[in-house]
DNA sequence: CGTAAATGTTTTTTT
DNA sequence: AACATTTACG
């Protein structure tokens, strides 16, 4: 039986390790941890100790001999979460934890595909494209099929393709059945996109999932992986999409040992294909499923929990959970009105300093959340001015900076010369006199001869129309890369390879010659990347086993890097991030800024009918707070270049008065001067008063009907006599009136 | 071919 | 307001 061999916890003489594992759990947690074979759904509310349940369950499976470490596949949302989970299991059981697969869906898929991609006609050194590259590829496909990129935005087309893939529709299936002009263009672009991706041996994020599903559907390979992973555990299950669901279903189809942990109230990734039905209908999809609800919260005060519940409980079709705590009521939630975003930022900065100075709160226990990244700037200005140390999570990402992408492109080219995206990026940065025209000539020659762009570049003199200077420049470029490629073959430390690459391609020299502050920053970023590589080299020296070369593994790690992975909790810094990035984290004090209609909830979400997802986002943000929670809104906000008067978020009106302390503009909450009642601020809680179920009503266009239900937010459901249809209407706005008897 | 200016576009959230 | 892409010019 495995032993706790490395931990500070003293091993009591005679204590049974399994008993010790269970001793620190509450009854519900224990029920989940000790569930035997078969599907298990853990509905884990915010702060209910779900990570603890997952880690202890894994440890329990291993310690009781039910599973061997190599049979465990545990899926987390970020790489950081994966590292932490592995670490905790290791704390409980020691080194055997090393051999488990604990990683994100995408990382696990990449690893499976590195082994089995040949089955699908890919070679195992395929490249992973990030969103920007994928969009560029879509754009090129649109140009190739002669679609006007003004009318058909690459972004929108890429999104449509992504949506299709997440639903496991391939290009052929998408194209069937005609559809709107947009859909036809998407279909055509989709087919070309898939062909080109395959030719380039490249995959986008969605492909990693889709192709893995294909592998698992292969009789032999599928059976191999099913046998390999006898135990599946998935965190944040509410954020899985259809492809991920199918992947799990296939893997679990024989043994059924699938544990999923999640909270339907925290499903906030619908926009990228996550399907909340996965969690809501788990018991239907896996009829043998056992369900455990974790409703005891170990994080927040009752006030925070009740306030958050008041908001999320307005959603329809959720699984009712009511979180409780023994922590006591604590401070009221503060709701504050400020004049504009600058005043808001000043208030936050001052309040942070007050918390630090007067209440002894540590800065790294304070976080500010906002809906969109653009909101961070004003706040950063003030924090810099007031010398409040802070870190921003997200925004312009390290790995999306031009110089970093260039460096990565060079490394990709060394790993996979056929990578035309990397080629296109590297070939003319720094400037080598191989501009758009020359590149187009290379590409079109590759296209007509069926060779890869690299093969074409190796014989530049054969490319029709390529100028003399360009031929020479391409020749020099190829020579440089070939030399580096040779060097890479001997598997030198990555940091050295990267440094050699940057200097031999003259990348560093060119930047240094610029002598601008900007170039200096870029050099620093590249220096940091070398540091990352060095760290990678050091870690890898310990780890060992892998089917990839170090270079390939590094590229993969970089490609699947997520923002939260870069989060550090040392350093005494306040943390700034979007509400989406906040999931899974917790802080003593939380500030949510920009609580205004149109911003939060975001106008686009409202347009697309995603109010409930916004409400869940609000729930997520609020429940990150242990004891202090402040929500602010500005009367005026300058966003995207124009200043406009704003209306307080409807979510603020949904907070029960007894839990809230309102400051500034108390009387005006919801009623700006002369603007009349604000639609967002319905009296809370309780249904809208104007209509009652069973009342007869008349609608200006649908005619006579009867109210069949009254929902929160002033929505009434009316069945109309004329056509028997049932419609949801906004009582305040719909041309609807009571029919007097 | 490269640079600079002009023009247009985009601003939800991300593995 | 900031950025990317396109266009015009040297």
XYZ file of N, CA and C in Angstrom, chain A residues 596-604 606 647:
33
model
N -22.621 47.821 -14.777
C -23.535 48.683 -15.510
C -24.185 47.906 -16.639
N -25.420 48.254 -16.908
C -26.133 47.649 -18.032
C -25.333 47.839 -19.312
N -25.218 46.814 -20.081
C -24.501 46.915 -21.345
C -23.051 46.493 -21.226
N -22.506 46.693 -20.032
C -21.136 46.257 -19.786
C -21.166 44.955 -18.985
N -21.938 44.949 -17.953
C -22.142 43.758 -17.135
C -23.538 43.791 -16.543
N -24.501 43.135 -17.121
C -24.391 42.209 -18.263
C -23.978 42.916 -19.553
N -23.160 42.233 -20.329
C -22.671 42.805 -21.566
C -23.759 42.838 -22.631
N -23.774 43.965 -23.381
C -24.826 44.153 -24.382
C -24.890 42.984 -25.360
N -23.717 42.479 -25.709
C -23.728 41.419 -26.709
C -24.302 40.118 -26.187
N -26.635 40.075 -24.010
C -28.085 40.298 -23.971
C -28.686 40.073 -25.345
N -26.442 53.068 -16.880
C -27.503 52.639 -15.985
C -26.937 51.524 -15.117
